[in-house]
PDB file of C-alpha atoms in Angstrom:
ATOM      1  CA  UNK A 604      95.472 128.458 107.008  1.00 76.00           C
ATOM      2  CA  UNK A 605      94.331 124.969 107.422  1.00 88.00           C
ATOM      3  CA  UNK A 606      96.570 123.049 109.124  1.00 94.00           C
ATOM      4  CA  UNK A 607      98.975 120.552 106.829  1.00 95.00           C
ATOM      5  CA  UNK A 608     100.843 117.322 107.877  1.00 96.00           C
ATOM      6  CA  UNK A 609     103.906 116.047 106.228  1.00 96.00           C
ATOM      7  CA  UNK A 610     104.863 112.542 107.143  1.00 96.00           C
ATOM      8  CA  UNK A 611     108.381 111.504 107.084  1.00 95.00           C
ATOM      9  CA  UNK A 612     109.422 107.678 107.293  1.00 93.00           C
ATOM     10  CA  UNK A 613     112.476 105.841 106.971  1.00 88.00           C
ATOM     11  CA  UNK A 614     114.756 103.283 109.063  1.00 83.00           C
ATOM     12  CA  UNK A 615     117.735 104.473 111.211  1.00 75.00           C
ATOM     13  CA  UNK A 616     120.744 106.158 109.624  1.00 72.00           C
ATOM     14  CA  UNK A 617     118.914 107.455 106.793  1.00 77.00           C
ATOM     15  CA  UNK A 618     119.144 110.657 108.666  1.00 80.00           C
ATOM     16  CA  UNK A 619     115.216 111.077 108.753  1.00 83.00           C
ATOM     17  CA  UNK A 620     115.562 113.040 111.815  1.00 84.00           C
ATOM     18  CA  UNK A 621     117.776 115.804 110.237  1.00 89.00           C
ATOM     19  CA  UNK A 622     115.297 116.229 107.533  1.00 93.00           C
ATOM     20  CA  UNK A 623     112.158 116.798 110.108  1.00 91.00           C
ATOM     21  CA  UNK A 624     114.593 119.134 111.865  1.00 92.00           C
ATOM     22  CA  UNK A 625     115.247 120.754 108.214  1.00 94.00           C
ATOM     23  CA  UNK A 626     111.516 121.171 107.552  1.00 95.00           C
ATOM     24  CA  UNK A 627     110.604 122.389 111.082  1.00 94.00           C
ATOM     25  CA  UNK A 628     113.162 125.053 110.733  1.00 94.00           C
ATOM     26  CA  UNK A 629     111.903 126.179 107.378  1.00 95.00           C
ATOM     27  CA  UNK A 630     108.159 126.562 108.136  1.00 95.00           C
ATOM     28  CA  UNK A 631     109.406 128.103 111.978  1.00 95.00           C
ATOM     29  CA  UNK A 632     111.326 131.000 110.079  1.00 94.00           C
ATOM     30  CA  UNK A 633     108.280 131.637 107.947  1.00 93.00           C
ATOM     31  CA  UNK A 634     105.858 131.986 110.719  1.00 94.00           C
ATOM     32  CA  UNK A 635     104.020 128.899 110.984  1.00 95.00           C
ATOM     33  CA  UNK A 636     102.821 127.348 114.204  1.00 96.00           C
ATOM     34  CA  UNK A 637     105.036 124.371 114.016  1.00 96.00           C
ATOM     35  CA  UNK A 638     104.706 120.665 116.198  1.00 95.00           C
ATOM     36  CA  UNK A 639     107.342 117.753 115.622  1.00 92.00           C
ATOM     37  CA  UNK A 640     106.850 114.047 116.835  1.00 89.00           C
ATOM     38  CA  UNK A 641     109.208 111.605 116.263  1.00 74.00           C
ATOM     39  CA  UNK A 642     108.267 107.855 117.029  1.00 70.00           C
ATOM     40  CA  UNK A 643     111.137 105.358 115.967  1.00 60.00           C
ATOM     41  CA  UNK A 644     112.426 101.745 117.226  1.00 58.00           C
ATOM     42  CA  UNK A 645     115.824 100.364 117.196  1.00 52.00           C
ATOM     43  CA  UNK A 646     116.652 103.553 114.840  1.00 47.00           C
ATOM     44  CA  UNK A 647     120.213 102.955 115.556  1.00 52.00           C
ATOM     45  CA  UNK A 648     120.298  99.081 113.945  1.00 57.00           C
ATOM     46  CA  UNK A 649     118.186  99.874 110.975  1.00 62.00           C
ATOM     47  CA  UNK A 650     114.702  99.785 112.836  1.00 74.00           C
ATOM     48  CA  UNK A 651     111.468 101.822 110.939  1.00 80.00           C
ATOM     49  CA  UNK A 652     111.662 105.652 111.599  1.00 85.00           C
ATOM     50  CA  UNK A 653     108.873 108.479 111.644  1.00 90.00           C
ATOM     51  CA  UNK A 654     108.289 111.872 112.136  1.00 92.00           C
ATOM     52  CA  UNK A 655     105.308 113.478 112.078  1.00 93.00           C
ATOM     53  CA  UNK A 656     105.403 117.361 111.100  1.00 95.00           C
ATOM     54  CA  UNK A 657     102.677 119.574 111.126  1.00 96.00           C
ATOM     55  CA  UNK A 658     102.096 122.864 111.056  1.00 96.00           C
ATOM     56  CA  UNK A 659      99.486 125.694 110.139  1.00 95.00           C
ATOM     57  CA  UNK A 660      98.293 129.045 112.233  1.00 94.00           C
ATOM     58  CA  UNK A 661      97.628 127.074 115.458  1.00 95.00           C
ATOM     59  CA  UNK A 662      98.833 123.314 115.717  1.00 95.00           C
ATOM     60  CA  UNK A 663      97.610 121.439 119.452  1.00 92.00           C
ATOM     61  CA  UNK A 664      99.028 118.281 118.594  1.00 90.00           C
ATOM     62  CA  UNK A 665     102.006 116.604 116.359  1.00 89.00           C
ATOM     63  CA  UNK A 666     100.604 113.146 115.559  1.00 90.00           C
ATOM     64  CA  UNK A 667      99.283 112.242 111.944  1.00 93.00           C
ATOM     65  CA  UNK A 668      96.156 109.937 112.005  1.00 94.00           C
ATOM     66  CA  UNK A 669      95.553 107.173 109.322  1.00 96.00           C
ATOM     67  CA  UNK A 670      93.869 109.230 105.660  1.00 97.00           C
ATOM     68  CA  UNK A 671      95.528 112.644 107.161  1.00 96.00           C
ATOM     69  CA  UNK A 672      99.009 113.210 105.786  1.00 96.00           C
ATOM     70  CA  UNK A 673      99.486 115.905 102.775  1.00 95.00           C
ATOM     71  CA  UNK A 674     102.591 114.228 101.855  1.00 95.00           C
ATOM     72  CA  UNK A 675     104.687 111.503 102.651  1.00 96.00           C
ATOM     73  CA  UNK A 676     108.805 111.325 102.141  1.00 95.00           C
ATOM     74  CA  UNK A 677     109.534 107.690 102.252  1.00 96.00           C
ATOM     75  CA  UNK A 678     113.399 107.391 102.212  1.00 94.00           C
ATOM     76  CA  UNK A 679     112.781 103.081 101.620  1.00 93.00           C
ATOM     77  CA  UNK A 680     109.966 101.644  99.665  1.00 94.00           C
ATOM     78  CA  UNK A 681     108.773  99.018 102.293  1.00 92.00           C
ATOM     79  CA  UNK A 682     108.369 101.973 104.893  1.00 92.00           C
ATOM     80  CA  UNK A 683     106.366 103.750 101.913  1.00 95.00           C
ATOM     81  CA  UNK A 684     104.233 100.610 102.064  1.00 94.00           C
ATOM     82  CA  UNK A 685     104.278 100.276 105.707  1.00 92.00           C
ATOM     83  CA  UNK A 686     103.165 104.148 105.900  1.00 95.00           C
ATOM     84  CA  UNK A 687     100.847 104.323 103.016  1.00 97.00           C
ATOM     85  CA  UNK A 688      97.365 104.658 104.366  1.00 97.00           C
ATOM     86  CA  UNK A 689      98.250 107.265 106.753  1.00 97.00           C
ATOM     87  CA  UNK A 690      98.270 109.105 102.998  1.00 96.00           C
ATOM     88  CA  UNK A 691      95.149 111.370 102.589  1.00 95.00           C
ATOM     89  CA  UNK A 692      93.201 110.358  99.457  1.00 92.00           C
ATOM     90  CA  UNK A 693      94.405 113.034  97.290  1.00 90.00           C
ATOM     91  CA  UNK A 694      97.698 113.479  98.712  1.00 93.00           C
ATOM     92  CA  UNK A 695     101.561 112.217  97.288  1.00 93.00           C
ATOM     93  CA  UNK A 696     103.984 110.091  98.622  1.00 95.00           C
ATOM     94  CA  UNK A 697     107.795 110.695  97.254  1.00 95.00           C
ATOM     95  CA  UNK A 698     109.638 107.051  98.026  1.00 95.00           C
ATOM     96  CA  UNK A 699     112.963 107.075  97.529  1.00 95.00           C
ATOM     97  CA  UNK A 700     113.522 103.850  95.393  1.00 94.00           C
ATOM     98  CA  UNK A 701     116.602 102.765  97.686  1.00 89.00           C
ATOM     99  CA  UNK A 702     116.127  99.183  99.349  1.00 88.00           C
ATOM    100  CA  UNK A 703     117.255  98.745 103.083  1.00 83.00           C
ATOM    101  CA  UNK A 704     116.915  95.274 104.131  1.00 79.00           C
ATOM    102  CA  UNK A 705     115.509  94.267 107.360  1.00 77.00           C
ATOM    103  CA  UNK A 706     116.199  92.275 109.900  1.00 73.00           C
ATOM    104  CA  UNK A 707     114.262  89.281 108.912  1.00 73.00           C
ATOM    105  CA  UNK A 708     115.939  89.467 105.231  1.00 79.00           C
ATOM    106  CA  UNK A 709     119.514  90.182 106.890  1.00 80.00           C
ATOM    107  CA  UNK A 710     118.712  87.112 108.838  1.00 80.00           C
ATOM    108  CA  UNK A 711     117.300  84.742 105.665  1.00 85.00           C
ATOM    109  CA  UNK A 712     114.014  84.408 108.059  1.00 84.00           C
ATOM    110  CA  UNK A 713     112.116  86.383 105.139  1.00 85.00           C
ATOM    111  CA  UNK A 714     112.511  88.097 101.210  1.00 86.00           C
ATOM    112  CA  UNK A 715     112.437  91.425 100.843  1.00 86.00           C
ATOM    113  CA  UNK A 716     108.973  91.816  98.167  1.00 85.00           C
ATOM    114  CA  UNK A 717     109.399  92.553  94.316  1.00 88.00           C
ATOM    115  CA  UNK A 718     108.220  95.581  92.726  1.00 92.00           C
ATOM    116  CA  UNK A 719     107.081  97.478  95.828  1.00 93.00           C
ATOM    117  CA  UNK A 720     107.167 100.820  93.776  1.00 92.00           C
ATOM    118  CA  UNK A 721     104.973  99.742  91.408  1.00 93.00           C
ATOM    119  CA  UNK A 722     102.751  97.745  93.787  1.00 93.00           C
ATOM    120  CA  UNK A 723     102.083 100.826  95.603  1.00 93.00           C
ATOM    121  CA  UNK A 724     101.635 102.655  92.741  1.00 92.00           C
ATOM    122  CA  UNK A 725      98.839 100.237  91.402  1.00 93.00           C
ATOM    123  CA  UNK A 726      96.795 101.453  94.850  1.00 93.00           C
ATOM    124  CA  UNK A 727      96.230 104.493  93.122  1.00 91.00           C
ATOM    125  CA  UNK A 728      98.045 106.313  95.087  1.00 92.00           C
ATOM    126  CA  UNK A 729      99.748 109.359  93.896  1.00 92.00           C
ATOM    127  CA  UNK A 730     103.551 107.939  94.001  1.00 93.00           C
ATOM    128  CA  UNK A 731     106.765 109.697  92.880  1.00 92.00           C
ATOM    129  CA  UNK A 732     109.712 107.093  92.920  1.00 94.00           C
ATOM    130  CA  UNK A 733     113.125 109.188  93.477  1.00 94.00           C
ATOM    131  CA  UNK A 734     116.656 107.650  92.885  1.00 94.00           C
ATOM    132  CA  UNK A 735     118.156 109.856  95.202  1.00 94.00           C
ATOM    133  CA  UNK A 736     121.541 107.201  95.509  1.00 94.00           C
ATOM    134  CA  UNK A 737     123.076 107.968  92.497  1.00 95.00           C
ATOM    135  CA  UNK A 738     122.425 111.770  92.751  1.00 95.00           C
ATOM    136  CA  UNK A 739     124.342 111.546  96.299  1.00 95.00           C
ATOM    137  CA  UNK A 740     127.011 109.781  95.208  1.00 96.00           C
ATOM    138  CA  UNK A 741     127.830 111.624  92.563  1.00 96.00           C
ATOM    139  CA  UNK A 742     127.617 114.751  94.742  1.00 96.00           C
ATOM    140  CA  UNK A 743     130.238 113.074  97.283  1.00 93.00           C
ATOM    141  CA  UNK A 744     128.451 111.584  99.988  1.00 93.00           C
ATOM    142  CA  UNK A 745     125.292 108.860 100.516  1.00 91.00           C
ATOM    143  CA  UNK A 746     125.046 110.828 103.298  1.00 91.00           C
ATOM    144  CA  UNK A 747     123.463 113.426 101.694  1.00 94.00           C
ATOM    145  CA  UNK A 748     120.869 111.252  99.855  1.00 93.00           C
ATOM    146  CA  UNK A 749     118.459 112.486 103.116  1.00 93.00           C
ATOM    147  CA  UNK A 750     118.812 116.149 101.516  1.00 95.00           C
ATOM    148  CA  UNK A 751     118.656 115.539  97.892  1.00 95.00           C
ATOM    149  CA  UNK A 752     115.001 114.261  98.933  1.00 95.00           C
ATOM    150  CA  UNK A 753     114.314 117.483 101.042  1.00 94.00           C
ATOM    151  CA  UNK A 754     115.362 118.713  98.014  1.00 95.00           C
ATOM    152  CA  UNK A 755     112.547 116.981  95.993  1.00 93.00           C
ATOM    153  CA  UNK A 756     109.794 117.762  98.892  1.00 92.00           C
ATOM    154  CA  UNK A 757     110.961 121.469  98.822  1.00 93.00           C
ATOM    155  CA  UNK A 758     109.552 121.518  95.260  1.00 88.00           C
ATOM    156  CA  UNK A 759     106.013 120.772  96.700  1.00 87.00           C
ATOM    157  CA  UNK A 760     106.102 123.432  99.334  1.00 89.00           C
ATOM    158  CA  UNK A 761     105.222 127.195  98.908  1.00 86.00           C
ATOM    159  CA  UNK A 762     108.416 128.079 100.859  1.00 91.00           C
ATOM    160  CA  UNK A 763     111.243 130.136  98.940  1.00 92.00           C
ATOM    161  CA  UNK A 764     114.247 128.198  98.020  1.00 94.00           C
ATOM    162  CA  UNK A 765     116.233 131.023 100.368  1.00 95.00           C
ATOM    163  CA  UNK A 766     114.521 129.578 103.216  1.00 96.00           C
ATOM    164  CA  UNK A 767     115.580 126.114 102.770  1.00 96.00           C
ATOM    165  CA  UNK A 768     119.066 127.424 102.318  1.00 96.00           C
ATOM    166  CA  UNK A 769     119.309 129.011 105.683  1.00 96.00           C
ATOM    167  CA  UNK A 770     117.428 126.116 107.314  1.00 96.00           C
ATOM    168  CA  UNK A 771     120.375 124.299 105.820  1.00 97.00           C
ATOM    169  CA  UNK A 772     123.033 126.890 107.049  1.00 96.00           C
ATOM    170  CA  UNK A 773     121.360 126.465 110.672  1.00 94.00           C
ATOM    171  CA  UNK A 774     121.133 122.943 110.881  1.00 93.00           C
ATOM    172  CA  UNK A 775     123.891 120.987 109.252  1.00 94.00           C
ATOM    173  CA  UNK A 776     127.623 121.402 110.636  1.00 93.00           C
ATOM    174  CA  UNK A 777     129.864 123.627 108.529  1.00 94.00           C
ATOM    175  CA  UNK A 778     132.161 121.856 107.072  1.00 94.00           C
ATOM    176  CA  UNK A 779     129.232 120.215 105.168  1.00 94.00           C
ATOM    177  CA  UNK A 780     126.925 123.023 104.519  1.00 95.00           C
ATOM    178  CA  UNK A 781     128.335 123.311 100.629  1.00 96.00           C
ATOM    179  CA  UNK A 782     127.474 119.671 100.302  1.00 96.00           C
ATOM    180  CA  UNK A 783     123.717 119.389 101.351  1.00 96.00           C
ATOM    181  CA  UNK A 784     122.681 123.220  99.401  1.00 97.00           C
ATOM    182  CA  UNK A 785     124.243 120.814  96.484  1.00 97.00           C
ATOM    183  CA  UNK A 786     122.009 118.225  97.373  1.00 96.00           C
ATOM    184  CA  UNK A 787     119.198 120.099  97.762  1.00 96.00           C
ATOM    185  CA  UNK A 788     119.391 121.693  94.584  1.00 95.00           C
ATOM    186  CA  UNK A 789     119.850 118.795  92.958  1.00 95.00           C
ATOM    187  CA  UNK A 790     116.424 117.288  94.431  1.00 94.00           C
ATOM    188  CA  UNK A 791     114.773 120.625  93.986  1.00 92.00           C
ATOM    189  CA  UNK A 792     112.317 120.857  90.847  1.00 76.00           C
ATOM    190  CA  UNK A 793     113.256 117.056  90.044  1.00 82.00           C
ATOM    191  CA  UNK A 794     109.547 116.506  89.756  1.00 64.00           C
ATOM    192  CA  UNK A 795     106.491 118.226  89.356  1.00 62.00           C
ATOM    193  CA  UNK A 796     104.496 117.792  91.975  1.00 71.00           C
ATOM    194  CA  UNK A 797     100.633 117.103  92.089  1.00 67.00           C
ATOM    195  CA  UNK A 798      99.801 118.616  95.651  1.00 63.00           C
ATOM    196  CA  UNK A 799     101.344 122.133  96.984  1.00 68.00           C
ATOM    197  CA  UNK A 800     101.431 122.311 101.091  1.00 66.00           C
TER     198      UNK A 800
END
């Protein structure tokens, strides 16, 4: 098969790592040549967060090149806009519509922008705006909003649901294994999606 890329962006403590971690497991299990690159900052202190995932029959190198990524998870709208032409031309972009300020709003040096959704949107991209808060919360945990948008990119992948339940049985600690399949089904089939990788 051609080889796909799936972008996934985000700032620290979003748990963007644990997602690339639940998508490399996934594909792995099903066969898939798979190579993971994550590039972050000050990931600890809210700084921007990627991963690059791709996989395929035979994958030489992780990194995503501007125009080249299937499909984008941004878990904060100004990383979607930050990330946005790495986007192929006829791919999708799911942003979670969540707002983490940054440093320079934290620090009154700067405002965070109005209407980034629809701003990216009006690019012509192919945007699907998630609000995955609510959904987590109501589950138990924001910690789990990371899932409940795994959830939502499962839905775009031709990868049985079983397969995303073990990755999350492998990956996420025990005691909080009911918790993210809850999340995950609740992102799962919360949107149709344009694109299937």
């Amino acid at each position: 098969m051609e080889n796909k890329s799936i972008m996934i962006v985000g700032v620290g403590g979003q748990g963007t790592l644990l997602t690339s971690r639940l998508l490399g497991n996934a594909l792995i299990s099903k066969g898939y040549d798979v190579k993971v690159s994550e590039v972050h900052g000050m990931s600890q202190r809210g700084g921007s967060v990627v991963t690059y995932v791709k996989y395929g029959d035979k994958v030489y190198s992780p990194i995503v090149e501007k125009g080249e990524a299937d499909l984008i998870i941004a878990f904060e709208p100004l990383e979607a806009a930050r990330w946005l032409e790495y986007l192929k031309p006829d791919g999708e972009m799911i942003v979670n519509t969540q707002t983490v300020d940054p440093m320079t709003v934290v620090t009154g040096a700067a405002e965070y922008p109005q209407d980034v959704v629809a701003r990216l949107t009006a690019t012509g991209a192919f945007i699907t705006p998630i609000d995955a808060l609510p959904i987590a919360e109501k589950i138990g945990s924001v910690k789990i909003l990371n899932v409940v948008l795994v959830g939502a990119m499962a839905g775009c992948m031709d990868l049985p649901v079983e397969v995303w339940e073990e990755s999350i049985r492998q990956t996420v600690p025990e005691k909080y294994i009911e918790m993210n399949l809850e999340a995950f089904n609740a992102g799962y089939g919360i949107k149709t999606c344009k694109i299937e990788v």
